[in-house]
Short mmCIF file of C-alpha atoms and ligand atoms in Angstrom, two decimals:
data_model
loop_
_atom_site.label_atom_id
_atom_site.label_comp_id
_atom_site.label_asym_id
_atom_site.label_seq_id
_atom_site.Cartn_x
_atom_site.Cartn_y
_atom_site.Cartn_z
CA MET A 1116 -47.83 2.01 13.64
CA GLY A 1117 -51.18 3.10 14.89
CA ASP A 1118 -53.89 5.56 13.78
CA ARG A 1119 -52.22 8.58 15.25
CA ASP A 1120 -49.23 8.24 12.97
CA SER A 1121 -51.30 9.44 10.12
CA LYS A 1122 -52.13 12.66 12.05
CA ILE A 1123 -48.46 13.50 12.90
CA ASP A 1124 -46.17 15.58 10.57
CA HIS A 1125 -43.60 13.01 9.49
CA GLY A 1126 -39.96 14.00 9.28
CA SER A 1127 -37.73 14.14 6.42
CA SER A 1128 -34.40 12.37 5.83
CA ASN A 1129 -31.66 12.47 8.48
CA ASP A 1130 -29.66 15.22 6.72
CA VAL A 1131 -28.50 17.54 9.54
CA LEU A 1132 -24.77 17.34 10.23
CA LEU A 1133 -24.00 14.81 12.89
CA PRO A 1134 -21.41 15.81 15.49
CA VAL A 1135 -17.94 14.27 15.07
CA ASN A 1136 -17.48 11.77 17.88
CA ASP A 1137 -21.19 11.98 18.59
CA PRO A 1138 -21.56 10.64 22.34
CA PHE A 1139 -25.32 9.98 21.61
CA PRO A 1140 -25.43 8.02 18.32
CA GLU A 1141 -28.52 6.23 19.36
CA ILE A 1142 -30.43 9.55 19.19
CA GLN A 1143 -31.41 9.79 15.56
CA CYS A 1144 -33.27 12.20 13.26
CA LEU A 1145 -35.88 9.66 11.96
CA ASP A 1146 -37.61 9.62 8.61
CA VAL A 1147 -40.99 9.00 10.36
CA LEU A 1148 -41.90 9.68 13.98
CA GLU A 1149 -42.31 6.41 15.83
CA TYR A 1150 -45.59 6.18 17.74
CA SER A 1151 -47.77 3.14 18.41
CA GLN A 1152 -51.41 2.78 19.47
CA SER A 1153 -50.58 0.10 21.99
CA GLY A 1154 -47.93 -2.25 23.14
CA GLY A 1155 -46.95 -5.10 25.46
CA ASP A 1156 -44.21 -7.42 26.19
CA GLU A 1157 -42.63 -9.80 23.66
CA GLU A 1158 -45.14 -12.52 24.51
CA GLY A 1159 -48.02 -10.14 23.96
CA ASN A 1160 -48.95 -9.69 27.64
CA ASN A 1161 -49.70 -6.60 29.66
CA TYR A 1162 -51.17 -4.44 26.80
CA GLN A 1163 -51.38 -0.71 27.27
CA VAL A 1164 -52.91 1.90 25.13
CA PHE A 1165 -51.16 5.15 24.21
CA THR A 1166 -52.90 8.50 23.89
CA PRO A 1167 -54.24 9.36 20.33
CA ILE A 1168 -52.82 12.64 18.88
CA THR A 1169 -56.37 14.26 18.70
CA VAL A 1170 -56.60 13.71 22.55
CA VAL A 1171 -53.22 15.00 22.97
CA ASN A 1172 -53.94 18.11 21.20
CA ASP A 1173 -57.26 18.58 22.98
CA MET A 1174 -55.57 18.21 26.30
CA ILE A 1175 -52.77 20.74 25.41
CA ASP A 1176 -55.56 23.29 24.44
CA LYS A 1177 -57.32 22.49 27.75
CA ILE A 1178 -54.34 23.19 29.74
CA GLY A 1179 -53.75 26.34 27.75
CA ARG A 1180 -51.50 26.23 24.51
CA ASP A 1181 -50.13 29.86 25.26
CA TYR A 1182 -49.11 28.75 28.81
CA LEU A 1183 -47.40 25.48 27.50
CA ASP A 1184 -45.77 27.38 24.66
CA ASP A 1185 -44.08 29.77 27.08
CA ILE A 1186 -40.48 28.20 26.92
CA LYS A 1187 -40.02 29.20 30.62
CA THR A 1188 -42.97 26.82 31.61
CA THR A 1189 -41.55 23.61 33.00
CA VAL A 1190 -43.37 20.40 31.74
CA LEU A 1191 -43.03 16.91 33.13
CA GLU A 1192 -44.63 13.85 31.42
CA PRO A 1193 -44.19 11.42 34.15
CA THR A 1194 -44.98 7.98 32.47
CA SER A 1195 -44.18 8.94 28.98
CA GLY A 1196 -44.02 5.96 26.64
CA GLU A 1197 -42.82 7.43 23.28
CA GLY A 1198 -43.22 10.97 24.43
CA ILE A 1199 -46.27 12.10 22.51
CA PHE A 1200 -47.14 15.01 24.87
CA VAL A 1201 -43.54 16.27 25.25
CA ALA A 1202 -42.91 15.92 21.50
CA ASN A 1203 -46.12 17.94 20.61
CA ILE A 1204 -45.62 20.59 23.06
CA LEU A 1205 -42.00 21.05 21.72
CA LYS A 1206 -43.49 21.21 18.12
CA SER A 1207 -46.04 23.85 19.17
CA ARG A 1208 -43.18 25.94 20.81
CA LEU A 1209 -40.86 25.72 17.82
CA ASN A 1210 -43.69 26.69 15.39
CA LYS A 1211 -44.03 29.97 17.39
CA LEU A 1212 -40.16 30.54 17.65
CA ARG A 1213 -39.55 30.23 13.91
CA MET A 1214 -41.36 33.57 13.57
CA ASN A 1215 -38.17 35.16 14.93
CA PRO A 1216 -35.11 33.60 13.13
CA ALA A 1217 -32.62 35.89 14.87
CA THR A 1218 -33.36 34.43 18.32
CA TYR A 1219 -34.36 30.94 17.19
CA LYS A 1220 -31.20 28.89 17.98
CA ALA A 1221 -30.82 29.94 21.56
CA ASN A 1222 -34.71 30.05 22.16
CA SER A 1223 -35.24 26.59 20.55
CA LEU A 1224 -32.61 25.04 22.94
CA ARG A 1225 -34.29 26.97 25.90
CA ALA A 1226 -37.76 25.63 24.63
CA LEU A 1227 -36.30 21.99 24.80
CA SER A 1228 -34.46 22.35 28.15
CA THR A 1229 -37.68 22.96 30.15
CA LEU A 1230 -39.47 19.74 28.93
CA TYR A 1231 -38.88 16.50 30.89
CA SER A 1232 -40.12 13.14 30.96
CA ILE A 1233 -39.75 9.79 32.87
CA GLU A 1234 -40.28 6.23 31.26
CA ILE A 1235 -39.40 2.96 32.98
CA ASP A 1236 -39.04 0.99 29.78
CA GLU A 1237 -35.56 1.54 28.31
CA ARG A 1238 -36.71 0.57 24.80
CA LEU A 1239 -39.46 3.32 24.79
CA VAL A 1240 -36.87 5.86 26.23
CA ILE A 1241 -34.59 5.23 23.25
CA ILE A 1242 -37.54 5.69 20.71
CA GLN A 1243 -38.82 8.81 22.62
CA ARG A 1244 -35.49 10.58 22.52
CA SER A 1245 -35.19 10.15 18.79
CA ASN A 1246 -38.81 11.21 18.43
CA ILE A 1247 -38.05 14.51 20.16
CA TYR A 1248 -34.73 14.92 18.37
CA THR A 1249 -36.59 14.43 15.02
CA VAL A 1250 -39.16 17.26 15.93
CA PHE A 1251 -36.29 19.45 16.80
CA CYS A 1252 -34.28 18.85 13.46
CA ASN A 1253 -37.28 19.11 11.29
CA SER A 1254 -38.07 22.63 12.72
CA SER A 1255 -34.42 23.71 12.41
CA LYS A 1256 -34.38 22.43 8.78
CA GLU A 1257 -37.39 24.78 8.05
CA LEU A 1258 -35.04 27.75 8.85
CA GLY A 1259 -32.11 26.23 6.91
CA ILE A 1260 -30.15 25.24 10.00
CA LEU A 1261 -28.43 22.00 8.97
CA ASP A 1262 -24.80 22.19 9.74
CA ASP A 1263 -24.26 23.66 13.20
CA GLU A 1264 -22.55 21.09 15.13
CA GLN A 1265 -22.56 22.89 18.49
CA TYR A 1266 -26.35 23.35 18.22
CA PHE A 1267 -27.28 19.86 17.43
CA SER A 1268 -24.82 18.30 19.99
CA LEU A 1269 -26.26 20.53 22.65
CA ALA A 1270 -29.87 19.47 21.65
CA LYS A 1271 -28.81 15.90 22.03
CA LYS A 1272 -27.32 16.44 25.37
CA ILE A 1273 -30.48 18.12 26.77
CA ILE A 1274 -32.55 15.30 25.30
CA HIS A 1275 -30.43 12.66 26.81
CA GLU A 1276 -30.66 14.29 30.25
CA ASN A 1277 -34.24 15.48 30.29
CA ILE A 1278 -35.82 12.43 28.91
CA MET A 1279 -35.04 10.02 31.69
CA TRP A 1280 -34.78 6.42 32.05
CA ALA A 1281 -36.37 6.21 35.47
CA ALA A 1282 -39.27 5.04 37.57
CA PHE A 1283 -41.79 7.44 38.91
CA ASN A 1284 -43.93 6.98 41.98
CA MET A 1285 -43.17 3.54 42.88
CA THR A 1286 -45.13 3.55 46.18
CA GLU A 1287 -47.93 1.79 44.35
CA PRO A 1288 -46.26 -0.43 41.88
CA ASN A 1289 -48.49 -1.77 39.18
CA ILE A 1290 -48.12 -4.98 37.19
CA LEU A 1291 -46.25 -3.17 34.40
CA SER A 1292 -43.80 -1.44 36.69
CA ILE A 1293 -43.03 -4.93 38.13
CA GLU A 1294 -42.79 -6.45 34.75
CA VAL A 1295 -40.76 -3.83 33.08
CA GLY A 1296 -38.95 -2.28 36.14
CA TYR A 1297 -37.17 -5.43 37.02
CA LYS A 1298 -34.96 -5.03 34.08
CA MET A 1299 -33.85 -1.67 35.41
CA PRO A 1300 -30.26 -1.69 37.07
CA PRO A 1301 -30.58 -1.02 40.90
CA THR A 1302 -28.47 2.10 40.63
CA LYS A 1303 -31.40 3.63 38.60
CA LYS A 1304 -33.97 2.82 41.15
CA LYS A 1305 -33.27 5.89 43.09
CA LYS A 1306 -35.40 7.42 45.81
CA VAL A 1307 -34.46 10.87 44.68
CA LEU A 1308 -34.57 11.77 41.03
CA GLU A 1309 -32.34 14.59 39.94
CA PHE A 1310 -33.60 16.95 37.35
CA PRO A 1311 -31.16 19.01 35.08
CA VAL A 1312 -31.81 22.76 35.13
CA TRP A 1313 -30.11 24.46 32.27
CA THR A 1314 -28.95 27.99 31.62
CA ILE A 1315 -28.51 28.74 27.87
CA GLY A 1316 -26.77 31.96 26.76
CA ASP A 1317 -27.50 33.84 23.37
CA ASP A 1318 -24.23 32.44 22.18
CA LEU A 1319 -25.25 28.90 23.09
CA ASP A 1320 -22.98 28.96 26.08
CA CYS A 1321 -24.63 26.47 28.43
CA LYS A 1322 -24.59 25.46 31.93
CA MET A 1323 -26.44 22.73 33.78
CA LYS A 1324 -27.06 22.07 37.50
CA MET A 1325 -28.94 19.06 39.07
CA GLU A 1326 -31.94 19.50 41.32
CA GLU A 1327 -33.47 16.90 43.37
CA PHE A 1328 -37.01 15.50 43.39
CA GLU A 1329 -37.93 13.04 46.08
CA HIS A 1330 -40.09 10.01 45.60
CA GLU A 1331 -40.43 6.67 47.32
CA TRP A 1332 -39.72 3.23 45.78
CA GLY A 1333 -42.18 0.57 46.92
CA GLN A 1334 -41.07 -3.05 47.60
C1 LIG B 2316 -50.17 3.91 28.78
S1 LIG B 2316 -48.48 4.41 28.54
C2 LIG B 2316 -48.75 6.15 28.28
C3 LIG B 2316 -47.74 6.94 27.38
C4 LIG B 2316 -47.84 8.28 27.08
N1 LIG B 2316 -47.93 9.19 28.19
C5 LIG B 2316 -49.16 8.44 26.27
O1 LIG B 2316 -49.99 9.05 26.81
O2 LIG B 2316 -49.23 7.90 25.18
C6 LIG B 2316 -47.76 4.47 30.12
C7 LIG B 2316 -46.26 4.39 30.15
O3 LIG B 2316 -45.81 4.48 31.39
C8 LIG B 2316 -44.77 3.68 31.66
N2 LIG B 2316 -44.57 3.37 33.11
C9 LIG B 2316 -45.45 2.55 33.82
N3 LIG B 2316 -45.04 2.61 35.23
C10 LIG B 2316 -43.97 3.59 35.29
C11 LIG B 2316 -43.35 4.12 36.22
N4 LIG B 2316 -43.52 3.80 37.62
N5 LIG B 2316 -42.31 4.97 36.00
C12 LIG B 2316 -42.15 5.46 34.72
N6 LIG B 2316 -42.81 4.94 33.68
C13 LIG B 2316 -43.87 4.06 34.00
C14 LIG B 2316 -45.15 2.41 30.78
O4 LIG B 2316 -43.75 1.72 30.43
C15 LIG B 2316 -45.74 3.07 29.62
O5 LIG B 2316 -44.81 3.36 28.52
#
């Protein structure tokens, strides 16, 4: 846990209804969001520094909070670690959407569905997906939404597809890409990444289509 933990709203207990036969049991609503200040491999090599929450919020303000809060604005965090940018943009969007409880369910899923991230390290992807689900569940709890299986299942499905275990911009592989990327199965090292594009109806009826985004893998 690093400094920035103390500045993030921590979640409460995992008390939303979990879907029966949950296909994504690894995506959990956490008691406390998991963010580090820095990290490296098991031997303590290749240290990297993650962005502190104050810098994240300053950057969101500089880009334009109203622009990022628009649920139609598509956001990609390309080397996302534990997903601090995506999680905080989601949190900001949901804070606004809660002002209109009648449209909250469909709009909160739409707000989630236009946020994307890519991370090469599978361990961080798993943490990140739970961080984002925790932000989503904590906001739902504020409106007393606890037991809608269809709603929480769909949120998990969107998070699983949009928060991608993949490699970005490998034309210039760095030491970390080589050290961590070698663990990635060859089938995941695609030249063309596909991004899910979602259409979510007011009744939570949901369609997804994949759109391609080309990038090169280096040798
Ligand atoms: C310095 S961290 C930043 C994480 C987060 N965006 C932040 O600001 O706190 C960089 C992250 O990029 C990941 N990474 C490095 N090369 C990558 C690549 N080619 N594709 C996807 N992720 C990559 C690393 O595993 C690491 O989690």
